[in-house]
XYZ file of C-alpha atoms in Angstrom:
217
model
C 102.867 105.957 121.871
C 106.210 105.813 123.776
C 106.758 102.060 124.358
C 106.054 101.593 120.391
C 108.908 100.387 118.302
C 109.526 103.432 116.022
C 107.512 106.459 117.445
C 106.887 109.641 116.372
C 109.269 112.208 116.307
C 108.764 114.877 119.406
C 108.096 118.447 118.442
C 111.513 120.203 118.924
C 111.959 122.383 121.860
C 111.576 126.184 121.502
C 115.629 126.534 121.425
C 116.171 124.017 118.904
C 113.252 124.803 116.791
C 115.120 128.014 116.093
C 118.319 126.179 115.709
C 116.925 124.435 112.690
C 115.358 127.341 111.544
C 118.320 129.615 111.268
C 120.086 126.938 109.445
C 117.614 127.007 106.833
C 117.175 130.601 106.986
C 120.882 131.330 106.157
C 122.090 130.855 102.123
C 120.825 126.986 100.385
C 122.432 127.509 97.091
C 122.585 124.644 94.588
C 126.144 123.460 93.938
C 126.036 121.186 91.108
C 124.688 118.559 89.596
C 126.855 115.225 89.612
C 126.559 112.351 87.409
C 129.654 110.645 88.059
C 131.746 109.480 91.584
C 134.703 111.832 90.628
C 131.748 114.925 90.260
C 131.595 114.916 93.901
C 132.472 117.636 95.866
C 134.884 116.716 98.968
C 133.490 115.504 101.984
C 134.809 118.046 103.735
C 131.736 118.688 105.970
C 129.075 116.955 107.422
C 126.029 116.455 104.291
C 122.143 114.659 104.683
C 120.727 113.555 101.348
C 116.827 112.710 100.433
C 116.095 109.418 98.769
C 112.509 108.174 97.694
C 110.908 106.747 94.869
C 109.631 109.079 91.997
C 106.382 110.995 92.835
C 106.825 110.847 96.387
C 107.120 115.079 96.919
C 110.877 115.182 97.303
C 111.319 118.258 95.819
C 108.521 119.761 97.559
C 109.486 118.915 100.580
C 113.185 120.228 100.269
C 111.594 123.480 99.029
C 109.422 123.113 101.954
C 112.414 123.028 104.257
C 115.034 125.719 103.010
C 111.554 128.079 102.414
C 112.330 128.410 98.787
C 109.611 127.994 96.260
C 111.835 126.133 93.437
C 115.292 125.620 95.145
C 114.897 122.041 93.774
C 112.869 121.360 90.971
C 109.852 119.367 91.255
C 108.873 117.758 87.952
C 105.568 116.836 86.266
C 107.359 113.749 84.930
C 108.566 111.483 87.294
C 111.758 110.207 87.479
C 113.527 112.888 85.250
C 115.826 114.110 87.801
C 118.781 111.680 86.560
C 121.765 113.498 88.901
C 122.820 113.514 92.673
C 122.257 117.539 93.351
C 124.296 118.964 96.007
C 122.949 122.364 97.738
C 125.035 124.364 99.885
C 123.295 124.487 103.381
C 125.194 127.795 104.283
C 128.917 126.956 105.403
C 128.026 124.156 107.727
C 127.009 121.331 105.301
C 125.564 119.945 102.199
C 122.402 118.608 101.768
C 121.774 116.120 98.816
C 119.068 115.278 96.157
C 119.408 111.909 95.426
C 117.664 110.484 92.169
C 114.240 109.375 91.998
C 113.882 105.344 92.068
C 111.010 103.077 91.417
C 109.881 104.269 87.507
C 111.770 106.756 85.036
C 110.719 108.182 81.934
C 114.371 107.378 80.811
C 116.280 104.714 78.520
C 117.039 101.411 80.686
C 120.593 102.010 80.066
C 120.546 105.391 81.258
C 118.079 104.106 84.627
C 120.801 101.362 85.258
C 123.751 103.713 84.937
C 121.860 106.322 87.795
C 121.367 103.505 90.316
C 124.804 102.108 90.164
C 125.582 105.646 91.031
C 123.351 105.961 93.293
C 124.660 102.495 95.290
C 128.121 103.644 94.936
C 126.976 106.926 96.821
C 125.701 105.548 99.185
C 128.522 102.928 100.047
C 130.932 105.367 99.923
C 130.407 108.727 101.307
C 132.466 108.768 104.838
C 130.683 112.495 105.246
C 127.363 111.525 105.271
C 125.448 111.656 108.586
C 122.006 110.575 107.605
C 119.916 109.426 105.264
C 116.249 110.380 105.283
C 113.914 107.975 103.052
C 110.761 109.767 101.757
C 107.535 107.460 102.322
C 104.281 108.481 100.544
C 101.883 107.894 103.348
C 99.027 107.083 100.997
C 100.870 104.064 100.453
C 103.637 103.278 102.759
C 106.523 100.856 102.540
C 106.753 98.875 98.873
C 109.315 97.038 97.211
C 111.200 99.716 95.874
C 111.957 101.353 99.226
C 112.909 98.237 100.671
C 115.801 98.040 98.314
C 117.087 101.248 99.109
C 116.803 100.769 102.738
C 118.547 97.159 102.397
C 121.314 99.378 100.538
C 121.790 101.493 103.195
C 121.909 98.572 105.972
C 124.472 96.687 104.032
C 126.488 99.967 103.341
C 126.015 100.835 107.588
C 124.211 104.187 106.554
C 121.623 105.183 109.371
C 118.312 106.397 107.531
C 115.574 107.873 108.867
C 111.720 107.109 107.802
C 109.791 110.508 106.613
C 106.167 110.235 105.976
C 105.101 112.736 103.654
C 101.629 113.844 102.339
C 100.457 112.947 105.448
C 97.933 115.507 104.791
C 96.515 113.700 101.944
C 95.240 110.893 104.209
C 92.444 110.448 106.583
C 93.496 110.380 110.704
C 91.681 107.030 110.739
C 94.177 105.666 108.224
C 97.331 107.070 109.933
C 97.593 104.058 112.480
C 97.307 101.836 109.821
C 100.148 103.030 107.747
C 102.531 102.925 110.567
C 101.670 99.977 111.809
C 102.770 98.850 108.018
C 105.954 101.346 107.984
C 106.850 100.014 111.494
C 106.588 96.463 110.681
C 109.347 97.088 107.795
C 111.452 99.664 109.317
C 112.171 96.785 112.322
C 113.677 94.337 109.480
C 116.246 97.270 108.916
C 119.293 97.604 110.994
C 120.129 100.941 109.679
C 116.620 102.358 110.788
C 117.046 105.113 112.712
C 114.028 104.621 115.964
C 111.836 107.456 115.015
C 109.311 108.532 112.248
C 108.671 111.947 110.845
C 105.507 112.773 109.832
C 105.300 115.857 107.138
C 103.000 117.843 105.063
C 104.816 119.755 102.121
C 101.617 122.048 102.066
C 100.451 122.476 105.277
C 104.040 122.650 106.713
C 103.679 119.669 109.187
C 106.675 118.426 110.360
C 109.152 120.628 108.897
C 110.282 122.247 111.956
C 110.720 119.049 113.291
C 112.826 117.841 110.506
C 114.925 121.181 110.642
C 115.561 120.715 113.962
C 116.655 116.974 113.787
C 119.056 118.105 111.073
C 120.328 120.509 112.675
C 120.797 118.510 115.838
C 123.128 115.913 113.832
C 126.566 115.776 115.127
């Protein structure tokens, strides 16, 4: 599994598993809600935002993370969260809910105004350390992540690949999807060289995840 482009992210060692978990054991409060470039708070500390296309458990996963049952709010109708939301991750950092992409339940006007907010995020936030792109592993890489991820290599943002509901597929059909997710993550420039696998409900992964956060200079 070593000498494959892109492998698996390693379990985290005992002392940096708790690293990772303290930091999401301390206070996540949400900030605010931002719909506009001047809404932003100052990037006065190190932040990590989420990006992924509607649907694919973002919220569940952050709630997964900071251990908090509806920190962020998932929604039954994807594509409603319409605002970059910034949680306080104790007094280290921020960590950021980016807007769903892909499908909205929204006026076009409104869809096109979120994504050129979105792009100008992404281009121009000198705190940000890393980008982690949700994947649904029922259906790996489509079109609509491969814009975002071509946004972040022409705005030099690293991202990192998460698999999630990688409990919802069979092991047999694992190696298939990364084979897929590898295959597009080695177009990318900006792809960080390892993939996180997670499961929102069975918890797989999310140590792992904490700890690589943590771990970010």
């Amino acid at each position: 599994m070593t000498n494959l482009p892109f492998p698996l992210a390693e379990e985290p060692d005992g002392a940096m598993r708790e690293t990772g978990r303290k930091l999401f054991a301390g206070p996540v409060d949400f900030l605010k809600g931002v719909v506009a470039m001047e809404g932003l708070p100052p990037d006065d500390r190190p932040e990590v935002c989420f990006a992924g296309r509607s649907n694919v458990g973002k919220s569940s996963l952050i709630n997964a993370l900071t251990g908090r049952k509806a920190l962020a709010r998932a929604s039954n109708t994807p594509g409603r969260t319409q605002e970059i939301n910034y949680f306080l991750l104790g007094d280290s950092g921020y960590l950021v809910d980016l807007p769903g992409y892909g499908f909205a339940n929204a006026p076009l006007p409104v869809v096109e105004k979120w994504q050129r907010l979105l792009k100008h995020y992404l281009s121009g936030r000198a705190s940000l350390r890393r980008a982690f792109v949700l994947i649904d592993a029922r259906h790996g890489i489509k079109a609509v992540d491969e814009e975002i991820m071509t946004l972040l290599d022409r705005s030099a943002v690293t991202f990192q690949a998460v698999l999630t509901k990688i409990d919802k597929i069979r092991d047999s059909e694992r190696d298939t999807v990364l084979t897929q997710v590898r295959d597009r993550l080695s177009r990318h420039p900006a792809a960080y060289p390892e993939i996180v696998l997670t499961s929102s409900e069975k918890g797989e992964g999310i140590a792992t995840l904490r700890a690589i956060i943590a771990g970010l200079p």
